[in-house]
Structures are given as structure tokens and as C-alpha cells.
CSV table of C-alpha atoms and ligand atoms in Angstrom, one decimal:
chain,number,residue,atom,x,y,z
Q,1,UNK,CA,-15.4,25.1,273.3
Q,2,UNK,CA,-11.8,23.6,272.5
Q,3,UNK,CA,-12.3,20.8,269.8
Q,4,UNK,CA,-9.3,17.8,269.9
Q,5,UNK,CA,-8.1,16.4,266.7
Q,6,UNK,CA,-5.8,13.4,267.3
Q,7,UNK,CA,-4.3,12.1,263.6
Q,8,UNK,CA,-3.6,15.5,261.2
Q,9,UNK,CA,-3.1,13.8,258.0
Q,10,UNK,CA,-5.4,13.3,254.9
Q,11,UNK,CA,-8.6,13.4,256.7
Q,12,UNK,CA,-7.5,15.2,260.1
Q,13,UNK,CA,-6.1,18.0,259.2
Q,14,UNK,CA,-8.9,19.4,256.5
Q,15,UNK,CA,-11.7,18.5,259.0
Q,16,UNK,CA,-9.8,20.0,261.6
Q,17,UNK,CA,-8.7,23.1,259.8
Q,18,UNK,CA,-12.7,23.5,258.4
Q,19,UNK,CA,-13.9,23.4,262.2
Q,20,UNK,CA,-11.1,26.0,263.1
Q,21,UNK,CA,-11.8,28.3,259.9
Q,22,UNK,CA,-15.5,28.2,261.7
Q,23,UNK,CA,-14.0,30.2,264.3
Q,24,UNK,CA,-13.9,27.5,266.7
Q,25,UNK,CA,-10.6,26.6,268.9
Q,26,UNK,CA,-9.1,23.4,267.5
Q,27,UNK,CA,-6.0,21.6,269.1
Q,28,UNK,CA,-4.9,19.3,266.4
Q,29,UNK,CA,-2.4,16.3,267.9
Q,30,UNK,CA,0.1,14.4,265.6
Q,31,UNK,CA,3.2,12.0,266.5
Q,32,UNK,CA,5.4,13.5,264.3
Q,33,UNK,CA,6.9,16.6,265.2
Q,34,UNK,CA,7.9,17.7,261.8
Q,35,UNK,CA,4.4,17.6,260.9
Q,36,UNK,CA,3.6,19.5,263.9
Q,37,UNK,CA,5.8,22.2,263.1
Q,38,UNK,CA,4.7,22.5,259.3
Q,39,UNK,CA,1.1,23.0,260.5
Q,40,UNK,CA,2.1,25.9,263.1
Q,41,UNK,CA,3.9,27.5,260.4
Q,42,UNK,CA,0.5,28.3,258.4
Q,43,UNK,CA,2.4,25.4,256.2
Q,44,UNK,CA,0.6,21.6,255.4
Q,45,UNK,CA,2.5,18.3,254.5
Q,46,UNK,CA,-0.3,16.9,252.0
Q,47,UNK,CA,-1.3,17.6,249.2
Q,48,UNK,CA,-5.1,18.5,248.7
Q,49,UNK,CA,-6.8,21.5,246.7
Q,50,UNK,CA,-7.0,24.6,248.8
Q,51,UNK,CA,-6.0,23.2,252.1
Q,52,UNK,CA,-2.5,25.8,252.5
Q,53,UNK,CA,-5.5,28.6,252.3
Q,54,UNK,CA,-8.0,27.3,255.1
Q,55,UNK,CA,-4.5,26.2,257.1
Q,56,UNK,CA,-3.1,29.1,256.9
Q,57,UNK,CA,-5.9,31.5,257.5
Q,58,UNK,CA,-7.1,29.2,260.7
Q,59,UNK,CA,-3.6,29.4,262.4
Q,60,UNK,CA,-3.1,33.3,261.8
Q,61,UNK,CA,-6.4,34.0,263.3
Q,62,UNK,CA,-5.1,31.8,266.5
Q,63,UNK,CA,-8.1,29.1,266.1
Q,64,UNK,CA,-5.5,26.2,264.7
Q,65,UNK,CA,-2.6,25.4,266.6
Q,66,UNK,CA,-0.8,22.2,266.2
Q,67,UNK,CA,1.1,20.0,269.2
Q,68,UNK,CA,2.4,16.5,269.8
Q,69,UNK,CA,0.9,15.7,272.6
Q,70,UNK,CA,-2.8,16.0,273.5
Q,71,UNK,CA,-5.1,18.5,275.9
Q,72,UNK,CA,-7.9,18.7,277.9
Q,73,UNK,CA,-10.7,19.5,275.5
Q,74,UNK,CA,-14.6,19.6,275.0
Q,75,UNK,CA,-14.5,16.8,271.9
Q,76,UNK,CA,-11.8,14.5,270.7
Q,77,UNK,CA,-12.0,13.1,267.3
Q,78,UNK,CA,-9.8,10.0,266.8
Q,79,UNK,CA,-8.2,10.3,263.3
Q,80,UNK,CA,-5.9,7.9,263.2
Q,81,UNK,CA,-4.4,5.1,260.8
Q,82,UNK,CA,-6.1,1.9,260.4
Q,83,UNK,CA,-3.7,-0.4,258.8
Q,84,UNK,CA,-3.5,-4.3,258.3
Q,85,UNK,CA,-1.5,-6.7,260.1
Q,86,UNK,CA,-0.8,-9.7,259.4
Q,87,UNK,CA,-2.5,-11.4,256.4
Q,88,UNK,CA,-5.5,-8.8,256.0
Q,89,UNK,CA,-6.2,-8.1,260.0
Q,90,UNK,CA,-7.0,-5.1,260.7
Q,91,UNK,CA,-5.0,-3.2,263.3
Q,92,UNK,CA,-6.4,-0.7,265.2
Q,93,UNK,CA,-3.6,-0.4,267.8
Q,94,UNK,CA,-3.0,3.3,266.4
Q,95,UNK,CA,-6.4,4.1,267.4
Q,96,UNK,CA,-6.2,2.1,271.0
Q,97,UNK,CA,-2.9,4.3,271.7
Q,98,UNK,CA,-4.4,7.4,271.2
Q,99,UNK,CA,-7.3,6.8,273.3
Q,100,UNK,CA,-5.0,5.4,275.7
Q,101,UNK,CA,-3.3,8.9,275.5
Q,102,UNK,CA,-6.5,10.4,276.6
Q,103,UNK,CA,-8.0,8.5,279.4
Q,104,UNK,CA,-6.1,10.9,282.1
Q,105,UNK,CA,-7.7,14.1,280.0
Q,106,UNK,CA,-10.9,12.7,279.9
Q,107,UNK,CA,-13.6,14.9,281.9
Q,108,UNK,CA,-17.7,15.1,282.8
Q,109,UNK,CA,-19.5,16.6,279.6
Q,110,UNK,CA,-16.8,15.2,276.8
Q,111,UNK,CA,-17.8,13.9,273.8
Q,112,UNK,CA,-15.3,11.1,272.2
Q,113,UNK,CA,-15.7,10.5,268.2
Q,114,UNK,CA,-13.3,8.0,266.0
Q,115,UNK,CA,-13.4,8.9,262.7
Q,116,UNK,CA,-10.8,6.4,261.8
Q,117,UNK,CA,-12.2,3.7,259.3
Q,118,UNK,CA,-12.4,0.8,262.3
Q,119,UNK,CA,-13.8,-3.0,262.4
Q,120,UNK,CA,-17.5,-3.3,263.5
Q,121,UNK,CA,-17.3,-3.1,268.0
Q,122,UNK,CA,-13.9,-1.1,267.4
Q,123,UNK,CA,-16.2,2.3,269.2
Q,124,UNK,CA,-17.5,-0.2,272.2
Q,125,UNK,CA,-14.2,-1.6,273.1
Q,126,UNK,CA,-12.5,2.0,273.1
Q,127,UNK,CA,-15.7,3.0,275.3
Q,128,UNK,CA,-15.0,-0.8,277.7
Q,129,UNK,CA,-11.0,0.6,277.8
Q,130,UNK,CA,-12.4,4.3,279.0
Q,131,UNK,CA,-14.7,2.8,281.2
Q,132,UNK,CA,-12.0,0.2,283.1
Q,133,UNK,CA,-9.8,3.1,283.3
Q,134,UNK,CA,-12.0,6.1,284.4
Q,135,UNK,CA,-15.1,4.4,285.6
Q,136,UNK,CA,-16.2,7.3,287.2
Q,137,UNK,CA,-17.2,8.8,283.4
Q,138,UNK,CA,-19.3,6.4,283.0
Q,139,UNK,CA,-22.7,7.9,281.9
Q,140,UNK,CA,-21.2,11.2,281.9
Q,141,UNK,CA,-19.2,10.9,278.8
Q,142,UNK,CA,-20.6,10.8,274.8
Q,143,UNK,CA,-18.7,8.2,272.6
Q,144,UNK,CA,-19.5,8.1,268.9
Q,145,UNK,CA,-18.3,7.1,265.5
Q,146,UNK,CA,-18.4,8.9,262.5
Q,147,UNK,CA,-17.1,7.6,259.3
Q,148,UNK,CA,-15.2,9.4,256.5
Q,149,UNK,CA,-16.4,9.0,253.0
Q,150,UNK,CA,-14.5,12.2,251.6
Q,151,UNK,CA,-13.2,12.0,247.9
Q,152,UNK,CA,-9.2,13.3,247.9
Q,153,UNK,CA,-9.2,16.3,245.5
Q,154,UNK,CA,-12.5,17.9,246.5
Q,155,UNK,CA,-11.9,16.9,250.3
Q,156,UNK,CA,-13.2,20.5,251.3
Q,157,UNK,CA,-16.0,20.9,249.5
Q,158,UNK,CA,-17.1,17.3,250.7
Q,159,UNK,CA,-16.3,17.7,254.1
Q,160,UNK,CA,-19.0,20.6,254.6
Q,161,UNK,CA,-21.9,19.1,251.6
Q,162,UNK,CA,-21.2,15.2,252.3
Q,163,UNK,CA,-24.0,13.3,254.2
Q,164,UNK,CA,-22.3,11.6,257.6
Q,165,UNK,CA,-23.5,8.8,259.4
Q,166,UNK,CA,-23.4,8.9,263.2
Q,167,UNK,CA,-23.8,6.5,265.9
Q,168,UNK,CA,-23.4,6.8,269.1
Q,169,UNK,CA,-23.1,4.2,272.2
Q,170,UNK,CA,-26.1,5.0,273.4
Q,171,UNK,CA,-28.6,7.8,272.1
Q,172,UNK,CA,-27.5,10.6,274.1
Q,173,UNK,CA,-24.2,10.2,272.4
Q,174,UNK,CA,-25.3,10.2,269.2
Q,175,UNK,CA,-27.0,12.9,269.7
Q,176,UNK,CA,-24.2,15.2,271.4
Q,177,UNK,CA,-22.0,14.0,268.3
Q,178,UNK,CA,-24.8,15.0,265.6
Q,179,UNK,CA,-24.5,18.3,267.3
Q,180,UNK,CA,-20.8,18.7,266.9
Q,181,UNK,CA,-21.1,17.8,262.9
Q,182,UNK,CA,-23.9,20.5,263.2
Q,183,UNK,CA,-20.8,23.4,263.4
Q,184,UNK,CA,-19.6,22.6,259.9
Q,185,UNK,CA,-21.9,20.4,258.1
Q,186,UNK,CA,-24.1,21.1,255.0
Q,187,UNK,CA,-25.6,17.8,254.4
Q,188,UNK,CA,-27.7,15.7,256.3
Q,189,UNK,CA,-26.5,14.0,259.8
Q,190,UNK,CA,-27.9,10.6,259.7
Q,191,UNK,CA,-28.3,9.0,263.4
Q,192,UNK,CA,-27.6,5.5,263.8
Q,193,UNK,CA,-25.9,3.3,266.7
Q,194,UNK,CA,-21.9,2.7,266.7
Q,195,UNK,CA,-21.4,-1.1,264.9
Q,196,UNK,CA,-24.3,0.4,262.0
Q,197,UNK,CA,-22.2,3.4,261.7
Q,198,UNK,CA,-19.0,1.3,261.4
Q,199,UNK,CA,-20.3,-1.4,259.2
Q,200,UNK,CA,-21.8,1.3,257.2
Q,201,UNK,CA,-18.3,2.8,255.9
Q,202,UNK,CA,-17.1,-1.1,255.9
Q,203,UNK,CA,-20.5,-1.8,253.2
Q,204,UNK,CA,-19.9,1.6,250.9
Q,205,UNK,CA,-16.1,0.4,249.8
Q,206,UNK,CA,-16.9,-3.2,249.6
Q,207,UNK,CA,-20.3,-2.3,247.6
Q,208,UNK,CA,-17.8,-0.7,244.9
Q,209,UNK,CA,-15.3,-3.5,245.5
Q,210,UNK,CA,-17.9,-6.1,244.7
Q,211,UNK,CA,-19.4,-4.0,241.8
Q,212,UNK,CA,-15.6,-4.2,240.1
Q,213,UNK,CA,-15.4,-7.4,240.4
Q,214,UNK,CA,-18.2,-8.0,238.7
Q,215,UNK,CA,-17.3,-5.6,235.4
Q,216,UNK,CA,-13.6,-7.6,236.1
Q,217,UNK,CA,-14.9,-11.2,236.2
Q,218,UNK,CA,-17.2,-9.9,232.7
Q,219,UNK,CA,-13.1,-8.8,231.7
Q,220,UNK,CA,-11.7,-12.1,231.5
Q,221,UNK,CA,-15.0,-13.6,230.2
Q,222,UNK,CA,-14.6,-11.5,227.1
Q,223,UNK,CA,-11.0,-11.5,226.7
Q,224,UNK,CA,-11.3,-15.6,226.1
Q,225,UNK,CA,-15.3,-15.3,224.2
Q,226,UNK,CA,-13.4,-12.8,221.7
Q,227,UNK,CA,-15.5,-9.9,222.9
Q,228,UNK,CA,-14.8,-6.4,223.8
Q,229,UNK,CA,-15.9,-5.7,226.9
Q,230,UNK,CA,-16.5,-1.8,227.3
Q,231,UNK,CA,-18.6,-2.1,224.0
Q,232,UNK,CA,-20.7,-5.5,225.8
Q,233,UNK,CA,-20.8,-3.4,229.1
Q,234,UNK,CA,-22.1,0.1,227.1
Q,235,UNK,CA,-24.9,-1.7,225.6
Q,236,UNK,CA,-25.9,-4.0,228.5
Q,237,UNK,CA,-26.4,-0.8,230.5
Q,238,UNK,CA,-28.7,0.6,227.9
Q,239,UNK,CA,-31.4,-1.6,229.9
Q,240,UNK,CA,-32.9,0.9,232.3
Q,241,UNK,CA,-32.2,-0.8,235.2
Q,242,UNK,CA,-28.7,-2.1,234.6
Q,243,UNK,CA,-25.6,0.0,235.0
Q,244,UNK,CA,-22.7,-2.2,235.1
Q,245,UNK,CA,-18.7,-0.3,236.4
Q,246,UNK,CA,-16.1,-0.3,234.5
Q,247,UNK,CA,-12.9,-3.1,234.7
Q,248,UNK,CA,-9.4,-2.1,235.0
Q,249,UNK,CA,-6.3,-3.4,235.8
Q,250,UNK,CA,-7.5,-4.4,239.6
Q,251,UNK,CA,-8.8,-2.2,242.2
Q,252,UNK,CA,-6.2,0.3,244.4
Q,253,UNK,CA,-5.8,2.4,247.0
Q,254,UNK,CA,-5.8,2.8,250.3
Q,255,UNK,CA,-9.9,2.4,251.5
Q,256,UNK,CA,-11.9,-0.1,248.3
Q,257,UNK,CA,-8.7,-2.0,248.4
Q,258,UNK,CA,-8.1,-2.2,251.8
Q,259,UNK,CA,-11.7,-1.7,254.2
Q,260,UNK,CA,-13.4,-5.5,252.8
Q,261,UNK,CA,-10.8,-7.3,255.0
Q,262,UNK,CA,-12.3,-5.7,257.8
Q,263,UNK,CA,-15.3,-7.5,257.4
Q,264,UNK,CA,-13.7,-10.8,256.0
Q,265,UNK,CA,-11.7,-10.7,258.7
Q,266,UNK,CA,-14.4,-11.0,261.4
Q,267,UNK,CA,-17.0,-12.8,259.6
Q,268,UNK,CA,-14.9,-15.0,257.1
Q,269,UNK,CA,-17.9,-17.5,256.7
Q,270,UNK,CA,-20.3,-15.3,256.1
Q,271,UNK,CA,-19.1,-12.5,253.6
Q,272,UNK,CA,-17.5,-14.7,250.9
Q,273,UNK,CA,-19.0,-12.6,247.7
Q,274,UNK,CA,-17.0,-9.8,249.4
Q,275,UNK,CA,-14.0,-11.9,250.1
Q,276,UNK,CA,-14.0,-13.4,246.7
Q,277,UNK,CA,-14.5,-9.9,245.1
Q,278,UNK,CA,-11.6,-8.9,247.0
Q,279,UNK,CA,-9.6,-11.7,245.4
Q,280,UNK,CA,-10.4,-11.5,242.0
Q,281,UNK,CA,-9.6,-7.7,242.0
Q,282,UNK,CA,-6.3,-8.7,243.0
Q,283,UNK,CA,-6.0,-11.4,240.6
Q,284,UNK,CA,-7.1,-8.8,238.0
Q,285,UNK,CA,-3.8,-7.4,238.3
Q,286,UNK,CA,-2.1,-10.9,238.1
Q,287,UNK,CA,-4.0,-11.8,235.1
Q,288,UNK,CA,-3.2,-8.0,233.4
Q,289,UNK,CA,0.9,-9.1,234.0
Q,290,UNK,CA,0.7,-11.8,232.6
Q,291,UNK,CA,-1.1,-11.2,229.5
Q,292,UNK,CA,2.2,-8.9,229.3
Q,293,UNK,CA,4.4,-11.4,229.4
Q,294,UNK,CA,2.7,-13.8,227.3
Q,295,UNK,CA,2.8,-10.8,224.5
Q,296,UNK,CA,6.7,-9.8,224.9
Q,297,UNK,CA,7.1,-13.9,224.5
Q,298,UNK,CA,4.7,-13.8,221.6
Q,299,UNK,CA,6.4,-11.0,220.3
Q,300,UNK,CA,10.0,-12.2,221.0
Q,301,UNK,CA,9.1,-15.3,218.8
Q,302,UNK,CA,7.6,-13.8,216.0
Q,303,UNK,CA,10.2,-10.9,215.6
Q,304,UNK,CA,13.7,-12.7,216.8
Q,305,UNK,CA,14.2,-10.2,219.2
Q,306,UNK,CA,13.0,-8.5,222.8
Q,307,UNK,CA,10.3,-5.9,222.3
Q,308,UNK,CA,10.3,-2.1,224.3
Q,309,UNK,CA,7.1,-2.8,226.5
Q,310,UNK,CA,5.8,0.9,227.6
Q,311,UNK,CA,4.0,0.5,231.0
Q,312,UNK,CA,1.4,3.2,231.1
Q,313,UNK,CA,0.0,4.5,234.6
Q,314,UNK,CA,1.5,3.5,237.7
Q,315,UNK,CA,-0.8,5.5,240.3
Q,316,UNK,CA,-4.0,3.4,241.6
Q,317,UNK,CA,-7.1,5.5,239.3
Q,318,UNK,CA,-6.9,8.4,236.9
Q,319,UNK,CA,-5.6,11.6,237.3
Q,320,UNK,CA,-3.9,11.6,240.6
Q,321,UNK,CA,-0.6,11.1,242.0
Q,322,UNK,CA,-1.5,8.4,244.9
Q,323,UNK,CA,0.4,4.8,244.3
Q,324,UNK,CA,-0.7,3.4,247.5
Q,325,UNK,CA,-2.2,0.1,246.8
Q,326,UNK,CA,-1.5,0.5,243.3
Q,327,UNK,CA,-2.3,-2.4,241.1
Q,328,UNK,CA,-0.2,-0.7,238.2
Q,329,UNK,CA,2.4,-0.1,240.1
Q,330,UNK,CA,2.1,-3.9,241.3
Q,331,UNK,CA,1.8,-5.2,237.8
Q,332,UNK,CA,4.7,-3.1,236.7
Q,333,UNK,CA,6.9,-4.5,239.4
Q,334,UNK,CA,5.7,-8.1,238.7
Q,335,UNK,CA,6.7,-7.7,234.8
Q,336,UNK,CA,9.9,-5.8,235.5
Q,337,UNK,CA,11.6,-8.4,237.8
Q,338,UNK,CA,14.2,-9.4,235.6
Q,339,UNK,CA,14.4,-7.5,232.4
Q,340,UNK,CA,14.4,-3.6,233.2
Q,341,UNK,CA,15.9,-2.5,230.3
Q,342,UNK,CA,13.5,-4.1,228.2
Q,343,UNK,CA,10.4,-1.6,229.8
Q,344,UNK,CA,9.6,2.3,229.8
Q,345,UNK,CA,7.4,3.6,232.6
Q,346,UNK,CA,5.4,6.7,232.0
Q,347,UNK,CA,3.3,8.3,235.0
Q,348,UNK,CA,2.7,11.7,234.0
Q,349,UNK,CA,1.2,12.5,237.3
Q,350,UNK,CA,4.7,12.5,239.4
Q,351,UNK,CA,7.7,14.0,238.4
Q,352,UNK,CA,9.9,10.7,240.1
Q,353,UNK,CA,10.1,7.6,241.6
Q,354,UNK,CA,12.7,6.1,244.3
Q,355,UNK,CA,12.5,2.5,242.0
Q,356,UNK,CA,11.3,3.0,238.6
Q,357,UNK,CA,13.0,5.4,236.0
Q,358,UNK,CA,9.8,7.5,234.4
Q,359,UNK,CA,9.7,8.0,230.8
Q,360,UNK,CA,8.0,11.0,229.0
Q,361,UNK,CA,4.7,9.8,227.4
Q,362,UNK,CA,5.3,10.9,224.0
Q,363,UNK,CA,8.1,9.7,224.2
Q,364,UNK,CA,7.6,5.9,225.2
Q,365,UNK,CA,4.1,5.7,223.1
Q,366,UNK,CA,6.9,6.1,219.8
Q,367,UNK,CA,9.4,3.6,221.2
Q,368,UNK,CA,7.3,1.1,222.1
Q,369,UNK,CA,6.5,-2.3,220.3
Q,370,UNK,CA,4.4,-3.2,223.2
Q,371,UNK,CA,2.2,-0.5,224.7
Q,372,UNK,CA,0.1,-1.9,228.1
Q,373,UNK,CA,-2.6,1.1,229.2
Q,374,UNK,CA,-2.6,0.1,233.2
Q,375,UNK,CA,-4.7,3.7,234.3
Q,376,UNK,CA,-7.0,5.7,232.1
Q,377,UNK,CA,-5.1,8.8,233.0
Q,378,UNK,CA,-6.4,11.8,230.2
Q,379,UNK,CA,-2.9,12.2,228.7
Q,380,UNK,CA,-2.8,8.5,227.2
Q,381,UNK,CA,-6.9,9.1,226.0
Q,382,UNK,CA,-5.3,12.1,223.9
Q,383,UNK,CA,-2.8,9.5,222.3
Q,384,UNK,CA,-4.3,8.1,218.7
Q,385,UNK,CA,-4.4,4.4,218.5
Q,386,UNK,CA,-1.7,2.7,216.7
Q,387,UNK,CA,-2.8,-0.8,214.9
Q,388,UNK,CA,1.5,-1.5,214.2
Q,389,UNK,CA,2.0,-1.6,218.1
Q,390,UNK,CA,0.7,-4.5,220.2
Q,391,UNK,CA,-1.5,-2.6,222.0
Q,392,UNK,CA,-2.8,-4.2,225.8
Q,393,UNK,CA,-5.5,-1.7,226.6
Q,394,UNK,CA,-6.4,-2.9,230.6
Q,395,UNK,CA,-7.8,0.6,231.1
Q,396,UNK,CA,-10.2,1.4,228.5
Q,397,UNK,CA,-8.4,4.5,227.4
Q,398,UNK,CA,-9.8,3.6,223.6
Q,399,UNK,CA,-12.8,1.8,224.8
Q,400,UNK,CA,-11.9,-1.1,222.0
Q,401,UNK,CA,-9.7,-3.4,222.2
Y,1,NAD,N1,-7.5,9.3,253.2
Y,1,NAD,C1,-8.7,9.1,252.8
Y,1,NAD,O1,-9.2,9.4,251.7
Y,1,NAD,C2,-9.7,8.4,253.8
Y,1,NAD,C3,-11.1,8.4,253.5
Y,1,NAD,C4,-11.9,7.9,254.4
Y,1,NAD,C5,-11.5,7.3,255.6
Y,1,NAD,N2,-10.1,7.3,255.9
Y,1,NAD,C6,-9.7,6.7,257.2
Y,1,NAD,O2,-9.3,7.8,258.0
Y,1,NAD,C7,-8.2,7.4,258.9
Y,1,NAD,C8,-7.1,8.3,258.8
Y,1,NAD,O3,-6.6,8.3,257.4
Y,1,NAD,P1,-5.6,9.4,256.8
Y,1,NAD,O4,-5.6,9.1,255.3
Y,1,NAD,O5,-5.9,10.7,257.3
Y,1,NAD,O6,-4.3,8.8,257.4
Y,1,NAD,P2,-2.8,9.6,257.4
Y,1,NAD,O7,-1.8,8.5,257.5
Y,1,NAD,O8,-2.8,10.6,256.3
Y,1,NAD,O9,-2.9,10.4,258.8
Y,1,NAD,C9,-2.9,9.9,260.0
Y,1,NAD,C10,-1.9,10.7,260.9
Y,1,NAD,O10,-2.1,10.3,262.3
Y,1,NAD,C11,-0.8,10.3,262.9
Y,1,NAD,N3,-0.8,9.5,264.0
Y,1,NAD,C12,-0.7,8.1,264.1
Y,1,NAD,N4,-0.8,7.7,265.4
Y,1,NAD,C13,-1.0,8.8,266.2
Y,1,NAD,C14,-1.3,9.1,267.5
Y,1,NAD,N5,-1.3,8.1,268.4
Y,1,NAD,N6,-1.4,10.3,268.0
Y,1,NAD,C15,-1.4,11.4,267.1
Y,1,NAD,N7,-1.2,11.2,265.7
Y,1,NAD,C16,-1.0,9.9,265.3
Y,1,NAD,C17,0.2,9.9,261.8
Y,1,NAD,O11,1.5,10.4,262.0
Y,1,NAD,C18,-0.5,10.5,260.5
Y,1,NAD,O12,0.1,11.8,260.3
Y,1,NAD,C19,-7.9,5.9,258.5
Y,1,NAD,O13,-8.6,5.0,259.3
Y,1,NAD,C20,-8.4,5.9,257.1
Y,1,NAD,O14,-8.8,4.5,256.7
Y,1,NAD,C21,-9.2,7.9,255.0
């Protein structure tokens, strides 16, 4: 069996390298040449615990082998990008062009899989294009989605022990795909059909999403009652069957951020608790910068000069290096229009950035007159709170205000 990955970046290249360290033959297919190259070297382009060892180990023992352009194979897996375009639409031309790439390789007995996090019908138009195209496979083909719900950091663990969801066209697909996951999976392969399967990885982010939003909205509630809301939100979820999130500076990234447009998008009358989530996570971040400039004015007044505001965090959730989607890093660019000099910005998690000048944390936590907490990262919890310094704690890193 010759398994086709198409897409070898965050999600592509682990599931692909897991199904090769199985033993099994994997092509994996990406655009970019110098990504290509890295892979055949034993090498990876990402970052991601314990990937080099898997990559390295599959493409020594000849079951990895990386290309730009696609082959005939036994099961393709579309792994492609799934970004917006214009105002929150989501574009799935990445994953149309590598089908596209496909149809002539196409053969009796294949089995067709996207992956890629796609709008609800994405799988049965991609199955319409095959169809138009080669309508001789028709019936003799399976075509399947399976979503990703992998956490970056423990991708490999969660790759193998992860429940997936499948759904298939038609039964017979779903069934063919279940027994691919069967090669490598630990957990439990749920059947489904192809718009349940899609809709299903479209609810899980948008269930966070709206969950946020909730501890978010409770935010600004308590900001203007006078009430701290990680102490209100600790005891409310003392009831047994409460358990309220925490709020933060906005929500980030590149899937809860990102996947709710893809069901505003097609049903905008219908879904507006997820669409209004979706907007007052954003205006979470709006509201965080300018409760920073309302405490340099405040300050500014008070003191007859311009405070040192210390911008702490710029990547989208604790701990990790990822600034895509970032609200921090939004905030931080909002705040900083005009007045650089007046700002230090600390992310302890890169060493640096093409726009903003980083500052040691130590460092910027003495300087400051204004200190805003915009991630919860584990070096600002070890910092002692200071009652001379205006302190903006978005984060909960002190759980007080
Ligand atoms: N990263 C995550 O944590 C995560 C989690 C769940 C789901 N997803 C979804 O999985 C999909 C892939 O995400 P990712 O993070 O791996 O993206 P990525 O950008 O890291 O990787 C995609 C790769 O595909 C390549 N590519 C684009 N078009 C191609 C084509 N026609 N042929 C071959 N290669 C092509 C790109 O060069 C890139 O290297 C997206 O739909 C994403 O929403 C991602």
C-alpha cells in the first residue's frame, strides 16, 4: 500500500511521518521545494516535540520520502490550508487545487480523505469535481473527511490516542477510511457521514469560542460592577454543575479564532450566538487596548509625564511561541501606533521579532510604571505583584486584580 499525503506542514507531516514509522510507504506532497528537500534530508521545518526523531527514522528506513508533485497511490489525504478570504469567507481553493492535481492519478479501489479543516459540503463538492472529471470512478472510489483536533506540543502522542470522527460519502467510504485510521490509531474511530464529520470539527472550536465569550462578556461585567472576576468565576464554579472558562485578553490562533466563520459564513441567520461570540472575543482585545491607553492618559495626568508601559505576552495562549491570530500581539500593535519609545515588549517564548524590539522580563517588570499581563505565560506568574506599579492584569497571572 503507498499512502499520499498532499500538505506536509503542522498536521501533514506528523500524521504522515506516524503512518510511515508504521512501516507503511508514504509519499508526502508539498508546493514548496525547500520544504521538500528539508523532509528528504531526515530534516523538518516545524517545530513540534519529537517530530526530527519519527522524520528522521521514517526516511532512513525508506518508508518517507518527500516530493513536489503527487503519485499514483492507494489513499490520499488532503492536508492542505484553509484560510479566509475576504471578510471571514472561507477559502478552500488550496484544497480544490490539490484535488484538481489528482483527478488524472485517480484509480479503481482509491480512497480520498481531506483532513483539511473545510466548510460543511466542502467533501461533496471535491467528490461532484472528481466525478465531472473521471466519471468512470464513480462508485469505485471512497471519499471521506476526517477532521484534526490535534493539540500542537503533544501532536504525536495525540495523533495515535485522539478519538477521530469519520464520514464518508456514502457508507462504504466511511468504512474504507475508518480502516485506514485503523493503521495508526489508538482511540476510537467514530463513523459518521461527510457534512456531520465537517460540522463536527466546525462545533468543537466554536463550543470553546462561545464558552470564552461567555467568561469575557462576565470580564467587562466585573471590570465596571467593581468585581474581580477570576475570584466571581472560582466560586461560581464551586456549584457542581457549573464550570465557567477563563477570560483573557481575546481569543487567538489559527483554528478557535478562525473555524466560527465557517459556519457564520454559510448560515449567517442562523448561528448568531457563535457569530456574536466571535465578535466580542475580538472586541476583548479592543477593550484590553484601550483600558491601556486610558491608564498611560490617567497616568500622564497624574504624574506630568509619559509612563514606561511593559506589554507582557505577545504569542496567542501560554507557553508557546505561535503569534498567529494573536490578540496580544494585536493589542500591542494597536497601543504602540505612535508612541514606541514609550513601550517595552517582553515575550520570553521567542528570541526576536521582524517589528517589535523584545525586552528581558526582569528587566521591563523593574522599568515599568505601567505593567499590562496580555498571556499568562509561567515566567510573569513567578513575578511578585507590585501595588506602586499600575498593574492591568488581562491574563489572570495573579488571579486578583
Ligand atoms: N495546525 C493545527 O494545529 C491544526 C489543527 C487542526 C486542524 N488544522 C487544519 O489542518 C489544515 C492544515 O493545517 P496546517 O497547520 O498543517 O497548515 P500548514 O500551513 O502548516 O501546512 C500546509 C502545507 O500545505 C502546503 N500546500 C499548500 N497547497 C498545497 C498543494 N496544492 N499541494 C501540496 N502542498 C500544498 C503548504 O505549503 C504548507 O506547507 C488546515 O485546514 C488547518 O485548519 C490545523
Amino acid at each position: 500500500m503507498l499512502v499520499q499525503f498532499i500538505g506536509l506542514g503542522y498536521i501533514g507531516l506528523p500524521t504522515a511521518a506516524v503512518v510511515a514509522h508504521k512501516g507503511v510507504k508514504v509519499h508526502g506532497v508539498n508546493v514548496n521545494p525547500h520544504v521538500v528537500e528539508t523532509i528528504n534530508k531526515g530534516e523538518i521545518h516545524i517545530v513540534e516535540p519529537g517530530l526530527r526523531e519519527v522524520v528522521r527514522e521514517s526516511v532512513e528506513a525508506g518508508t518517507l520520502t518527500a516530493a513536489t508533485e503527487p503519485v499514483a497511490a492507494d489513499v490520499h489525504l488532503v492536508v492542505v490550508p484553509t484560510p479566509f478570504k475576504g471578510v471571514y469567507e472561507p477559502d478552500i481553493s488550496f484544497v480544490e487545487a490539490a484535488t484538481r492535481k489528482l483527478l488524472p492519478l485517480l484509480k479503481d479501489g482509491d480512497t480520498y480523505i481531506i483532513e483539511s479543516t473545510s466548510p460543511v459540503g466542502t467533501t461533496e463538492k471535491m467528490a461532484e469535481l472528481i466525478f465531472r472529471e473521471r466519471p468512470e470512478l464513480e462508485g469505485r472510489i471512497s471519499v471521506a473527511y476526517c477532521p484534526e483536533r490535534v493539540l500542537p506540543g503533544n501532536v504525536l502522542h495525540e495523533l495515535v490516542h485522539n478519538d477521530r470522527v469519520i464520514g464518508g460519502i456514502d457508507e462504504a467510504s466511511t468504512a474504507k477510511a475508518i480502516e485506514f485510521y485503523r493503521l495508526f490509531v489508538e482511540g476510537e474511530l467514530h463513523a459518521t457521514n461527510a457534512r456531520t464529520a465537517e460540522m463536527c470539527k466546525l462545533t468543537e472550536n466554536s463550543s470553546r469560542d462561545v464558552q470564552i465569550a461567555f467568561a469575557n462578556e462576565l470580564s467587562l461585567i466585573c471590570d465596571k460592577a467593581g468585581i474581580n472576576v477570576w475570584e466571581l468565576i472560582t466560586l461560581a464554579n464551586k456549584h457542581p454543575r457549573v464550570n465557567i472558562l477563563q477570560p483573557g485578553s481575546g481569543v487567538g490562533g489559527h483554528c478557535i479564532a478562525v473555524d466560527p466563520w465557517f459556519i457564520v459564513a454559510d448560515y449567517p441567520k442562523e448561528s448568531r450566538l457563535i457569530g456574536t461570540a466571535r465578535e466580542l472575543n475580538n472586541y476583548k482585545s479592543f477593550w484590553c487596548a484601550e483600558k491601556i491607553r486610558n491608564a498611560m492618559l490617567e497616568f500622564e495626568l497624574k504624574h506630568g509625564r509619559k509612563p514606561l508601559t511593559a506589554l507582557m505576552g505577545l504569542a496567542f495562549k501560554p507557553d508557546i511561541d505561535d503569534l498567529r491570530e494573536s490578540p496580544a500581539k494585536y493589542i500591542a500593535q494597536k497601543v504602540m501606533q505612535s508612541e514606541q519609545d514609550n513601550f517595552l515588549v517582553v515575550e520570553p517564548n521567542i528570541e526576536e521579532h521582524s517589528v517589535f524590539k523584545l525586552t528581558d522580563v526582569d528587566e521591563a517588570y523593574e522599568r515599568a510604571d505601567i505593567v499590562a499581563f496580555l498571556v499568562a505565560h509561567k515566567e510573569f506568574k513567578a513575578l511578585d505583584w507590585r501595588d506602586h506599579k499600575v498593574m492591568l492584569d488581562f491574563a489572570g497571572v495573579f488571579k486578583r486584580s
